[in-house]
Amino acid sequence: MNVLLDNIDLYARGFLGTIELFVVSAIGSLILGAILAAMRVSPVPILRAFGTVYINILRNTPLTLVIFFFAFAYPRLEIYDLSYFTRACIGLILYTAAFVCEVIRSGVNTVPVGQAEASRALGFTFTQTLSQIVLPQAVRNVVPPLANIQIALLKNTTIAAGFSVTEAGGIYQALSERGANVFVGLLWVAVGFLILVVPLTLLQRNLDRRWSTAR
Amino acid sequence: MTDTPMIRMAAVDKHFGELHVLKDVNLEVDRGQVVVVLGPSGSGKSTLCRTINRLEPIDSGTIEVDGRALPAEGKALAGLRADVGMVFQSFNLFAHKTVLENVMLAPLKVRKQDKAAAEKNAVRLLERVGIANQKDKYPAQLSGGQQQRVAIARALAMDPKVMLFDEPTSALDPEMVQEVLDVMTTLAKEGMTMLVVTHEMGFARRAAHRVVFMADGEIVEDSTPDDFFTNPSSDRAKDFLGKILTH
C-alpha cells in the first residue's frame, strides 16, 4: 500500500496518460475501422483493394513495429512535426482500426440483405444505405468482439511508454529510479488496469441489453 | 404526358446464369391501373417486379417509369427509386428503428423534409393503415400483418407514383392476410397505380383491372380478371387455375 500512496503522483499522472491515449485511440480506431469496413464492402474495386491491402499490412505487423516506426522513422521523413503523444495515438489507431474493420465487416454480413434492398428501394444512395441502415445494425451485432478489441487497445497503450509518453506502463521505471519496490508497484499497475476495464465491461453489457430488445 | 404509361417494359430479357428468367417481356401499366401478376413459382414474376426499380438489372430491353428510362446505378437511379414504392414479401422493416422512424426516415434523408412535417405525415399514414398506436415499438415486437402494413405506410410516405408489391402476403399467417389486403384494396380504389405479384386470387378478382399470367419467364396471358378466371385461353393458365381452385 505504501508504494501506491508514496508515489500517488506518479500513478495519477501515469494512468491519466493511459486514459487520454485510450480515449483518443478508441474513438479514432472506431471511426477509421468503420470507414475501412465501408471500403471493403463497397462496389468500387479500388476502395475494396485498398481496404484489403491495408488490413493485411497492419493486422500482420506487430504493434511494437508500428509504434517504433512512428517513434523513430517518422521524424526522419520530415513530413510534419508531431508530438510523441500524437504519434502514439496515430500508431495505435492505425493498428487497432484494422481489427475493428474486420469485426464490423463480419457484422455487415449478419445484416439481412433485405435491409439494404428496402433502403435502396426507398431511394437511399449507397452511402446512406451503409451509414443509416447497414452499419448501425452491423455494429449492434458485434458489440462483444468490439469490446474485446477496445480492451486489448487499453492494454496496448503501455507500449507507448517506449515512446516517452507518460502512461501507466512507464510507472515501473520511475519507481525503480525512486528506489521503491517495483514488484509491488507493478501489482498496483495491474489493479489500475483491472479497474479501468470495469467501465468498458459495463458499457458493453449495457449496449448489449439495450440493443437486443430492438431485434 | 398523361397518356404515356406509368410503367413500360419492352423486349426485356434476363438470365440468372444458365436460367432464362425473363423472355422478351413486354408490359405496360397505365396510370391508376392495378395489374396483378399471377403464375406458378419460378415463373419469373418476382424478378419482373424487381427489375422495375432495378433491384435486378436486366440483360437487354428497355424499362421506363413515367416516361423515363431506368438510369444506371447512382444518384439518378436513387431519385427514380424514391418515386417507386416497393413492398417486400419479408417486410424488410429497418430492425433498429421504431415503427415511426421507419416511416419517417426516407422522407427525412431522401426528400429532406423537415422533422415536424415528416412526423405529421408518418402518423397520418400509420393511422390510415390502422397501426398508429404501435408507433413507438420496434418491428420485431409486431405481428407479420402489422409489419407489412407499416411497410406499406413507409412506401407511401415517399408519395410514390407507383407501388410494386412483391408477394406481400406470402409470408403471413392466414388470419393476417386480410388486414394487408384490405389496405391494398383501399389503395387501389383511391387510384394508386399498382403492380402486384401475388397468389391471392380473391384480391385479383376484386381489385385488379388486369391480370397478367406468367409461366417460364414469359407473359402467357394478359386480360381482365373476369376473362382470366372464367375463360383462360392458354393450357398453362387452365392447368394453373385447375390446381389452385380445386384445393
Tab-separated table of C-alpha atoms in Angstrom:
chain	number	residue	atom	x	y	z
A	1	MET	CA	0.000	0.000	0.000
A	2	ASN	CA	2.884	2.302	0.834
A	3	VAL	CA	4.288	2.020	-2.657
A	4	LEU	CA	0.985	3.280	-4.040
A	5	LEU	CA	0.458	6.058	-1.525
A	6	ASP	CA	4.068	7.285	-1.562
A	7	ASN	CA	4.028	7.556	-5.333
A	8	ILE	CA	0.426	8.525	-5.880
A	9	ASP	CA	1.506	11.446	-8.059
A	10	LEU	CA	3.290	9.010	-10.344
A	11	TYR	CA	0.279	6.701	-10.586
A	12	ALA	CA	-2.118	9.558	-11.141
A	13	ARG	CA	-0.049	11.030	-13.954
A	14	GLY	CA	0.584	7.608	-15.462
A	15	PHE	CA	-2.999	6.467	-15.546
A	16	LEU	CA	-4.220	9.849	-16.692
A	17	GLY	CA	-1.882	9.466	-19.663
A	18	THR	CA	-3.200	5.961	-20.293
A	19	ILE	CA	-6.782	7.177	-20.240
A	20	GLU	CA	-6.013	10.032	-22.632
A	21	LEU	CA	-4.230	7.730	-25.059
A	22	PHE	CA	-7.037	5.201	-24.824
A	23	VAL	CA	-9.932	7.612	-25.319
A	24	VAL	CA	-8.376	9.288	-28.359
A	25	SER	CA	-7.286	5.978	-29.911
A	26	ALA	CA	-10.563	4.200	-29.165
A	27	ILE	CA	-12.661	6.883	-30.862
A	28	GLY	CA	-10.191	7.176	-33.733
A	29	SER	CA	-9.973	3.428	-34.309
A	30	LEU	CA	-13.761	3.004	-34.295
A	31	ILE	CA	-14.192	5.773	-36.873
A	32	LEU	CA	-11.328	4.631	-39.106
A	33	GLY	CA	-12.389	0.984	-38.701
A	34	ALA	CA	-15.934	1.809	-39.837
A	35	ILE	CA	-14.601	3.729	-42.862
A	36	LEU	CA	-12.323	0.814	-43.779
A	37	ALA	CA	-15.211	-1.637	-43.398
A	38	ALA	CA	-17.305	0.555	-45.710
A	39	MET	CA	-14.462	0.442	-48.242
A	40	ARG	CA	-14.220	-3.336	-48.022
A	41	VAL	CA	-17.918	-3.838	-48.799
A	42	SER	CA	-18.190	-1.036	-51.383
A	43	PRO	CA	-18.845	-1.769	-55.056
A	44	VAL	CA	-15.751	0.245	-56.086
A	45	PRO	CA	-12.861	-2.167	-56.767
A	46	ILE	CA	-10.118	0.362	-55.902
A	47	LEU	CA	-11.589	1.030	-52.475
A	48	ARG	CA	-12.002	-2.686	-51.826
A	49	ALA	CA	-8.403	-3.335	-52.859
A	50	PHE	CA	-7.111	-0.525	-50.673
A	51	GLY	CA	-9.049	-1.906	-47.711
A	52	THR	CA	-7.709	-5.409	-48.243
A	53	VAL	CA	-4.091	-4.277	-48.568
A	54	TYR	CA	-4.399	-2.052	-45.507
A	55	ILE	CA	-5.815	-4.847	-43.368
A	56	ASN	CA	-3.201	-7.332	-44.469
A	57	ILE	CA	-0.327	-4.990	-43.710
A	58	LEU	CA	-1.498	-3.501	-40.412
A	59	ARG	CA	-3.042	-6.640	-38.948
A	60	ASN	CA	0.037	-8.729	-39.660
A	61	THR	CA	2.606	-6.275	-38.306
A	62	PRO	CA	3.487	-6.409	-34.597
A	63	LEU	CA	2.217	-3.321	-32.811
A	64	THR	CA	5.713	-2.704	-31.453
A	65	LEU	CA	6.962	-2.247	-35.028
A	66	VAL	CA	4.152	0.137	-35.887
A	67	ILE	CA	4.919	2.193	-32.793
A	68	PHE	CA	8.668	2.090	-33.484
A	69	PHE	CA	8.019	3.359	-36.964
A	70	PHE	CA	6.173	6.382	-35.672
A	71	ALA	CA	8.669	6.884	-32.847
A	72	PHE	CA	11.899	6.758	-34.813
A	73	ALA	CA	11.329	6.522	-38.569
A	74	TYR	CA	8.563	9.068	-38.940
A	75	PRO	CA	10.560	12.079	-37.642
A	76	ARG	CA	13.297	11.334	-40.195
A	77	LEU	CA	10.793	11.602	-43.023
A	78	GLU	CA	10.423	15.253	-42.008
A	79	ILE	CA	6.850	15.484	-43.186
A	80	TYR	CA	5.232	17.304	-40.330
A	81	ASP	CA	6.388	17.661	-36.756
A	82	LEU	CA	4.052	15.809	-34.410
A	83	SER	CA	4.239	15.381	-30.640
A	84	TYR	CA	5.068	11.996	-29.118
A	85	PHE	CA	1.527	11.745	-27.850
A	86	THR	CA	0.005	12.373	-31.288
A	87	ARG	CA	2.344	9.859	-32.918
A	88	ALA	CA	1.499	7.259	-30.296
A	89	CYS	CA	-2.206	7.831	-30.969
A	90	ILE	CA	-1.722	7.528	-34.733
A	91	GLY	CA	0.153	4.245	-34.334
A	92	LEU	CA	-2.488	2.801	-32.027
A	93	ILE	CA	-5.358	4.000	-34.234
A	94	LEU	CA	-3.899	2.640	-37.470
A	95	TYR	CA	-3.170	-0.724	-35.860
A	96	THR	CA	-6.441	-1.129	-33.948
A	97	ALA	CA	-8.595	0.078	-36.861
A	98	ALA	CA	-7.565	-2.981	-38.876
A	99	PHE	CA	-9.144	-5.238	-36.260
A	100	VAL	CA	-12.192	-3.000	-35.811
A	101	CYS	CA	-12.712	-3.100	-39.593
A	102	GLU	CA	-12.756	-6.884	-39.764
A	103	VAL	CA	-15.167	-7.195	-36.850
A	104	ILE	CA	-17.553	-4.628	-38.348
A	105	ARG	CA	-17.317	-6.349	-41.714
A	106	SER	CA	-18.337	-9.635	-40.143
A	107	GLY	CA	-21.206	-7.677	-38.564
A	108	VAL	CA	-22.236	-6.388	-42.000
A	109	ASN	CA	-22.587	-9.990	-43.136
A	110	THR	CA	-25.111	-10.641	-40.354
A	111	VAL	CA	-27.464	-7.894	-41.594
A	112	PRO	CA	-30.108	-9.498	-43.850
A	113	VAL	CA	-29.780	-8.444	-47.474
A	114	GLY	CA	-33.431	-7.329	-47.440
A	115	GLN	CA	-32.491	-4.396	-45.190
A	116	ALA	CA	-30.222	-2.925	-47.845
A	117	GLU	CA	-32.757	-3.729	-50.587
A	118	ALA	CA	-35.548	-1.923	-48.769
A	119	SER	CA	-33.258	1.017	-48.236
A	120	ARG	CA	-32.230	1.171	-51.899
A	121	ALA	CA	-35.857	0.807	-52.970
A	122	LEU	CA	-36.710	3.896	-50.908
A	123	GLY	CA	-34.139	5.966	-52.798
A	124	PHE	CA	-31.207	5.925	-50.372
A	125	THR	CA	-27.798	6.184	-52.013
A	126	PHE	CA	-25.124	3.579	-51.308
A	127	THR	CA	-23.503	5.785	-48.671
A	128	GLN	CA	-26.833	6.456	-46.963
A	129	THR	CA	-27.769	2.781	-47.031
A	130	LEU	CA	-24.490	1.943	-45.363
A	131	SER	CA	-24.478	4.722	-42.775
A	132	GLN	CA	-28.193	4.739	-41.911
A	133	ILE	CA	-29.208	1.117	-42.211
A	134	VAL	CA	-26.418	-1.423	-42.529
A	135	LEU	CA	-23.575	-0.173	-40.309
A	136	PRO	CA	-25.757	0.698	-37.286
A	137	GLN	CA	-27.182	-2.829	-37.320
A	138	ALA	CA	-23.796	-4.389	-38.047
A	139	VAL	CA	-22.225	-2.662	-35.040
A	140	ARG	CA	-25.111	-3.732	-32.784
A	141	ASN	CA	-24.418	-7.339	-33.705
A	142	VAL	CA	-20.721	-7.210	-32.841
A	143	VAL	CA	-20.620	-5.370	-29.524
A	144	PRO	CA	-18.796	-8.164	-27.620
A	145	PRO	CA	-15.900	-8.565	-30.094
A	146	LEU	CA	-15.642	-4.774	-30.446
A	147	ALA	CA	-15.354	-4.513	-26.669
A	148	ASN	CA	-12.603	-7.157	-26.795
A	149	ILE	CA	-10.643	-5.079	-29.261
A	150	GLN	CA	-11.030	-1.947	-27.179
A	151	ILE	CA	-9.859	-3.772	-24.035
A	152	ALA	CA	-6.839	-5.012	-25.972
A	153	LEU	CA	-6.246	-1.415	-27.089
A	154	LEU	CA	-6.365	-0.229	-23.488
A	155	LYS	CA	-3.561	-2.641	-22.601
A	156	ASN	CA	-1.650	-1.923	-25.800
A	157	THR	CA	-1.321	1.708	-24.743
A	158	THR	CA	1.504	0.553	-22.430
A	159	ILE	CA	3.717	0.119	-25.478
A	160	ALA	CA	3.680	3.888	-25.873
A	161	ALA	CA	5.912	4.078	-22.804
A	162	GLY	CA	8.796	3.276	-25.086
A	163	PHE	CA	7.890	6.499	-26.754
A	164	SER	CA	8.412	8.718	-23.717
A	165	VAL	CA	4.675	9.261	-23.487
A	166	THR	CA	3.709	9.386	-19.823
A	167	GLU	CA	1.393	6.473	-19.200
A	168	ALA	CA	0.875	3.641	-16.752
A	169	GLY	CA	3.243	1.220	-18.488
A	170	GLY	CA	6.146	3.546	-17.685
A	171	ILE	CA	5.441	3.755	-13.962
A	172	TYR	CA	7.834	0.953	-13.024
A	173	GLN	CA	10.824	2.806	-14.462
A	174	ALA	CA	10.108	5.875	-12.376
A	175	LEU	CA	9.526	3.630	-9.368
A	176	SER	CA	12.887	1.976	-9.676
A	177	GLU	CA	14.528	5.365	-10.028
A	178	ARG	CA	12.882	6.368	-6.778
A	179	GLY	CA	14.081	3.152	-5.168
A	180	ALA	CA	10.585	1.856	-4.392
A	181	ASN	CA	9.555	-1.816	-4.520
A	182	VAL	CA	8.988	-2.349	-8.213
A	183	PHE	CA	7.173	-5.692	-7.875
A	184	VAL	CA	4.566	-4.321	-5.516
A	185	GLY	CA	4.398	-1.239	-7.687
A	186	LEU	CA	3.599	-3.319	-10.757
A	187	LEU	CA	0.845	-5.137	-8.885
A	188	TRP	CA	-0.811	-1.784	-8.347
A	189	VAL	CA	-0.462	-1.020	-12.052
A	190	ALA	CA	-2.291	-4.290	-12.772
A	191	VAL	CA	-5.011	-3.360	-10.302
A	192	GLY	CA	-5.305	0.004	-12.017
A	193	PHE	CA	-5.897	-1.673	-15.396
A	194	LEU	CA	-8.450	-4.022	-13.911
A	195	ILE	CA	-10.330	-1.011	-12.604
A	196	LEU	CA	-10.117	0.747	-15.979
A	197	VAL	CA	-11.634	-2.270	-17.754
A	198	VAL	CA	-14.703	-2.259	-15.486
A	199	PRO	CA	-16.455	0.699	-17.163
A	200	LEU	CA	-15.791	-0.878	-20.578
A	201	THR	CA	-17.374	-4.133	-19.481
A	202	LEU	CA	-20.358	-2.294	-18.030
A	203	LEU	CA	-20.744	-0.299	-21.240
A	204	GLN	CA	-20.676	-3.481	-23.283
A	205	ARG	CA	-23.327	-5.130	-21.109
A	206	ASN	CA	-25.486	-2.033	-21.205
A	207	LEU	CA	-25.328	-1.695	-25.023
A	208	ASP	CA	-25.940	-5.401	-25.470
A	209	ARG	CA	-29.068	-5.274	-23.322
A	210	ARG	CA	-30.419	-2.083	-24.871
A	211	TRP	CA	-29.921	-3.210	-28.459
A	212	SER	CA	-31.090	-6.783	-28.072
A	213	THR	CA	-34.657	-5.579	-27.394
A	214	ALA	CA	-34.704	-3.910	-30.778
A	215	ARG	CA	-34.256	-7.184	-32.593
B	1	MET	CA	-47.703	13.361	-70.832
B	2	THR	CA	-50.677	11.693	-69.206
B	3	ASP	CA	-51.027	9.156	-71.993
B	4	THR	CA	-47.540	7.722	-71.529
B	5	PRO	CA	-47.871	4.567	-69.457
B	6	MET	CA	-46.560	4.646	-65.884
B	7	ILE	CA	-44.504	1.526	-66.468
B	8	ARG	CA	-43.332	0.361	-69.869
B	9	MET	CA	-41.242	-2.765	-70.372
B	10	ALA	CA	-40.181	-3.648	-73.896
B	11	ALA	CA	-38.304	-6.733	-75.054
B	12	VAL	CA	-36.876	-7.319	-71.598
B	13	ASP	CA	-34.570	-10.313	-71.213
B	14	LYS	CA	-32.788	-11.551	-68.154
B	15	HIS	CA	-30.721	-14.600	-67.242
B	16	PHE	CA	-29.591	-15.955	-63.907
B	17	GLY	CA	-26.569	-17.816	-65.193
B	18	GLU	CA	-27.998	-20.554	-67.408
B	19	LEU	CA	-31.567	-19.878	-66.366
B	20	HIS	CA	-33.543	-17.630	-68.706
B	21	VAL	CA	-35.850	-15.951	-66.176
B	22	LEU	CA	-37.423	-13.260	-68.342
B	23	LYS	CA	-38.011	-13.951	-72.021
B	24	ASP	CA	-38.843	-10.997	-74.231
B	25	VAL	CA	-41.230	-9.457	-71.721
B	26	ASN	CA	-43.462	-6.616	-72.938
B	27	LEU	CA	-45.752	-4.958	-70.432
B	28	GLU	CA	-47.383	-1.600	-69.971
B	29	VAL	CA	-49.147	-0.370	-66.875
B	30	ASP	CA	-51.276	2.739	-67.282
B	31	ARG	CA	-51.758	5.421	-64.678
B	32	GLY	CA	-54.219	4.432	-61.990
B	33	GLN	CA	-54.269	0.863	-63.162
B	34	VAL	CA	-53.959	-2.130	-60.849
B	35	VAL	CA	-52.187	-5.055	-62.505
B	36	VAL	CA	-51.942	-8.385	-60.733
B	37	VAL	CA	-49.218	-10.768	-61.850
B	38	LEU	CA	-50.029	-14.437	-61.324
B	39	GLY	CA	-48.119	-17.564	-62.113
B	40	PRO	CA	-46.537	-20.694	-60.675
B	41	SER	CA	-43.414	-20.279	-58.549
B	42	GLY	CA	-40.280	-19.934	-60.616
B	43	SER	CA	-42.195	-18.303	-63.448
B	44	GLY	CA	-40.219	-15.056	-63.086
B	45	LYS	CA	-42.974	-12.876	-61.673
B	46	SER	CA	-40.967	-11.687	-58.657
B	47	THR	CA	-37.986	-10.985	-60.870
B	48	LEU	CA	-40.228	-8.989	-63.195
B	49	CYS	CA	-41.380	-6.892	-60.265
B	50	ARG	CA	-37.826	-6.322	-59.029
B	51	THR	CA	-36.493	-5.234	-62.422
B	52	ILE	CA	-38.849	-2.249	-62.454
B	53	ASN	CA	-36.822	-0.368	-59.845
B	54	ARG	CA	-33.641	-2.104	-60.908
B	55	LEU	CA	-33.134	-4.177	-57.794
B	56	GLU	CA	-32.468	-6.748	-60.511
B	57	PRO	CA	-30.618	-5.360	-63.528
B	58	ILE	CA	-31.720	-6.683	-66.915
B	59	ASP	CA	-29.613	-8.088	-69.758
B	60	SER	CA	-31.398	-6.332	-72.608
B	61	GLY	CA	-34.546	-4.415	-73.438
B	62	THR	CA	-35.897	-1.174	-72.007
B	63	ILE	CA	-37.811	-0.290	-68.891
B	64	GLU	CA	-39.366	3.136	-68.474
B	65	VAL	CA	-41.072	4.529	-65.422
B	66	ASP	CA	-43.262	7.563	-66.054
B	67	GLY	CA	-41.662	8.023	-69.478
B	68	ARG	CA	-38.062	7.935	-68.176
B	69	ALA	CA	-35.727	5.058	-68.926
B	70	LEU	CA	-34.126	3.480	-65.864
B	71	PRO	CA	-30.752	5.118	-65.256
B	72	ALA	CA	-27.611	3.225	-64.280
B	73	GLU	CA	-26.763	2.683	-60.602
B	74	GLY	CA	-26.123	6.012	-58.891
B	75	LYS	CA	-27.838	9.228	-57.809
B	76	ALA	CA	-30.282	9.306	-60.741
B	77	LEU	CA	-31.414	5.767	-60.023
B	78	ALA	CA	-31.855	6.586	-56.333
B	79	GLY	CA	-34.016	9.529	-57.376
B	80	LEU	CA	-36.196	7.294	-59.521
B	81	ARG	CA	-36.499	4.654	-56.806
B	82	ALA	CA	-37.706	7.330	-54.407
B	83	ASP	CA	-40.771	7.705	-56.652
B	84	VAL	CA	-41.439	3.966	-56.847
B	85	GLY	CA	-42.814	2.397	-53.683
B	86	MET	CA	-41.958	-1.213	-53.006
B	87	VAL	CA	-43.381	-3.733	-50.564
B	88	PHE	CA	-41.491	-6.990	-49.998
B	89	GLN	CA	-42.551	-10.482	-49.079
B	90	SER	CA	-40.352	-10.383	-45.971
B	91	PHE	CA	-41.421	-6.821	-44.957
B	92	ASN	CA	-37.785	-5.666	-44.535
B	93	LEU	CA	-38.608	-3.038	-41.948
B	94	PHE	CA	-35.457	-1.473	-40.535
B	95	ALA	CA	-34.892	-3.589	-37.444
B	96	HIS	CA	-33.039	-0.937	-35.438
B	97	LYS	CA	-35.669	1.786	-35.933
B	98	THR	CA	-39.091	2.181	-34.353
B	99	VAL	CA	-42.226	1.987	-36.467
B	100	LEU	CA	-42.458	5.773	-36.620
B	101	GLU	CA	-38.761	6.138	-37.509
B	102	ASN	CA	-39.151	3.534	-40.237
B	103	VAL	CA	-41.834	5.618	-41.898
B	104	MET	CA	-40.054	8.965	-41.355
B	105	LEU	CA	-36.516	8.015	-42.331
B	106	ALA	CA	-36.699	8.206	-46.122
B	107	PRO	CA	-38.750	11.456	-46.195
B	108	LEU	CA	-36.142	12.981	-43.863
B	109	LYS	CA	-32.991	11.712	-45.559
B	110	VAL	CA	-34.044	11.396	-49.194
B	111	ARG	CA	-36.715	14.071	-49.556
B	112	LYS	CA	-35.071	16.367	-46.959
B	113	GLN	CA	-38.428	17.138	-45.362
B	114	ASP	CA	-38.337	18.878	-42.013
B	115	LYS	CA	-38.877	16.702	-38.985
B	116	ALA	CA	-42.244	18.074	-37.882
B	117	ALA	CA	-43.792	17.674	-41.333
B	118	ALA	CA	-42.355	14.183	-41.785
B	119	GLU	CA	-43.635	13.072	-38.397
B	120	LYS	CA	-47.100	14.501	-39.011
B	121	ASN	CA	-47.334	12.737	-42.350
B	122	ALA	CA	-45.977	9.485	-40.877
B	123	VAL	CA	-48.561	9.467	-38.091
B	124	ARG	CA	-51.313	10.174	-40.621
B	125	LEU	CA	-50.201	7.221	-42.759
B	126	LEU	CA	-49.893	4.927	-39.745
B	127	GLU	CA	-53.429	5.879	-38.775
B	128	ARG	CA	-54.541	5.074	-42.275
B	129	VAL	CA	-53.117	1.543	-42.082
B	130	GLY	CA	-54.529	1.216	-38.563
B	131	ILE	CA	-51.306	0.993	-36.621
B	132	ALA	CA	-50.652	4.443	-35.150
B	133	ASN	CA	-50.953	3.113	-31.584
B	134	GLN	CA	-47.846	0.941	-32.145
B	135	LYS	CA	-45.665	3.730	-33.474
B	136	ASP	CA	-43.014	3.561	-30.765
B	137	LYS	CA	-42.498	-0.198	-30.950
B	138	TYR	CA	-39.743	-1.954	-32.858
B	139	PRO	CA	-40.625	-4.128	-35.877
B	140	ALA	CA	-39.741	-7.347	-34.036
B	141	GLN	CA	-42.481	-6.567	-31.490
B	142	LEU	CA	-45.223	-6.532	-34.149
B	143	SER	CA	-47.075	-9.348	-35.883
B	144	GLY	CA	-46.359	-10.066	-39.528
B	145	GLY	CA	-49.556	-8.388	-40.700
B	146	GLN	CA	-48.772	-5.292	-38.679
B	147	GLN	CA	-45.215	-5.192	-40.022
B	148	GLN	CA	-46.437	-5.424	-43.596
B	149	ARG	CA	-48.905	-2.574	-43.023
B	150	VAL	CA	-46.060	-0.460	-41.628
B	151	ALA	CA	-44.032	-1.354	-44.724
B	152	ILE	CA	-46.881	-0.089	-46.913
B	153	ALA	CA	-47.038	3.141	-44.892
B	154	ARG	CA	-43.259	3.504	-45.247
B	155	ALA	CA	-43.533	3.236	-49.027
B	156	LEU	CA	-46.478	5.638	-49.153
B	157	ALA	CA	-44.573	8.227	-47.110
B	158	MET	CA	-42.477	8.932	-50.198
B	159	ASP	CA	-45.647	9.834	-52.084
B	160	PRO	CA	-44.821	7.345	-54.853
B	161	LYS	CA	-46.141	7.470	-58.399
B	162	VAL	CA	-46.484	3.713	-58.477
B	163	MET	CA	-46.408	0.892	-55.949
B	164	LEU	CA	-44.798	-2.503	-56.503
B	165	PHE	CA	-45.907	-5.396	-54.302
B	166	ASP	CA	-43.693	-8.485	-54.358
B	167	GLU	CA	-45.819	-11.263	-52.826
B	168	PRO	CA	-46.869	-9.060	-49.906
B	169	THR	CA	-48.955	-11.711	-48.146
B	170	SER	CA	-46.945	-14.874	-48.847
B	171	ALA	CA	-45.048	-14.751	-45.542
B	172	LEU	CA	-48.135	-14.086	-43.438
B	173	ASP	CA	-50.234	-16.358	-41.267
B	174	PRO	CA	-53.647	-16.856	-42.913
B	175	GLU	CA	-55.535	-14.729	-40.393
B	176	MET	CA	-53.299	-11.738	-41.104
B	177	VAL	CA	-53.591	-11.808	-44.875
B	178	GLN	CA	-56.897	-9.992	-44.895
B	179	GLU	CA	-55.745	-6.927	-42.957
B	180	VAL	CA	-52.968	-6.359	-45.512
B	181	LEU	CA	-55.244	-6.993	-48.490
B	182	ASP	CA	-57.763	-4.519	-47.072
B	183	VAL	CA	-55.133	-1.786	-47.039
B	184	MET	CA	-54.138	-2.666	-50.599
B	185	THR	CA	-57.735	-2.710	-51.801
B	186	THR	CA	-58.308	0.749	-50.373
B	187	LEU	CA	-55.178	1.995	-52.118
B	188	ALA	CA	-56.368	0.518	-55.400
B	189	LYS	CA	-59.774	2.207	-55.029
B	190	GLU	CA	-58.074	5.541	-54.428
B	191	GLY	CA	-56.445	5.317	-57.837
B	192	MET	CA	-52.886	4.306	-56.981
B	193	THR	CA	-51.007	2.699	-59.855
B	194	MET	CA	-50.089	-0.760	-58.609
B	195	LEU	CA	-48.267	-3.842	-59.829
B	196	VAL	CA	-48.986	-6.731	-57.508
B	197	VAL	CA	-47.288	-10.113	-57.602
B	198	THR	CA	-49.449	-12.394	-55.516
B	199	HIS	CA	-51.175	-15.713	-55.038
B	200	GLU	CA	-54.314	-14.074	-53.664
B	201	MET	CA	-56.935	-14.858	-56.295
B	202	GLY	CA	-59.638	-13.080	-54.296
B	203	PHE	CA	-57.669	-9.847	-54.432
B	204	ALA	CA	-57.057	-10.285	-58.161
B	205	ARG	CA	-60.766	-10.682	-58.785
B	206	ARG	CA	-61.808	-7.858	-56.523
B	207	ALA	CA	-59.255	-5.112	-57.093
B	208	ALA	CA	-57.369	-5.750	-60.328
B	209	HIS	CA	-58.068	-4.069	-63.645
B	210	ARG	CA	-55.842	-6.546	-65.432
B	211	VAL	CA	-54.383	-9.947	-64.717
B	212	VAL	CA	-51.045	-10.904	-66.211
B	213	PHE	CA	-50.249	-14.604	-66.143
B	214	MET	CA	-46.611	-15.682	-66.373
B	215	ALA	CA	-45.064	-19.085	-66.920
B	216	ASP	CA	-41.407	-19.967	-67.553
B	217	GLY	CA	-40.343	-16.345	-67.866
B	218	GLU	CA	-42.969	-15.409	-70.441
B	219	ILE	CA	-46.178	-13.457	-70.242
B	220	VAL	CA	-48.712	-16.024	-71.359
B	221	GLU	CA	-51.946	-14.146	-70.791
B	222	ASP	CA	-52.879	-10.521	-70.267
B	223	SER	CA	-56.601	-9.985	-69.766
B	224	THR	CA	-59.292	-8.769	-67.397
B	225	PRO	CA	-59.787	-10.735	-64.169
B	226	ASP	CA	-63.200	-11.919	-65.345
B	227	ASP	CA	-61.854	-13.276	-68.605
B	228	PHE	CA	-58.849	-14.851	-66.965
B	229	PHE	CA	-60.715	-16.701	-64.237
B	230	THR	CA	-63.745	-17.796	-66.274
B	231	ASN	CA	-62.255	-18.275	-69.682
B	232	PRO	CA	-58.456	-18.697	-69.724
B	233	SER	CA	-57.184	-19.144	-73.247
B	234	SER	CA	-53.893	-20.995	-72.694
B	235	ASP	CA	-53.421	-24.527	-71.414
B	236	ARG	CA	-50.860	-23.409	-68.878
B	237	ALA	CA	-53.280	-20.946	-67.337
B	238	LYS	CA	-56.026	-23.592	-67.264
B	239	ASP	CA	-53.651	-26.014	-65.608
B	240	PHE	CA	-52.590	-23.374	-63.051
B	241	LEU	CA	-56.166	-22.385	-62.232
B	242	GLY	CA	-57.179	-26.012	-62.023
B	243	LYS	CA	-54.508	-26.655	-59.418
B	244	ILE	CA	-55.235	-23.682	-57.195
B	245	LEU	CA	-59.011	-23.620	-57.439
B	246	THR	CA	-59.598	-27.284	-56.626
B	247	HIS	CA	-57.593	-27.496	-53.407
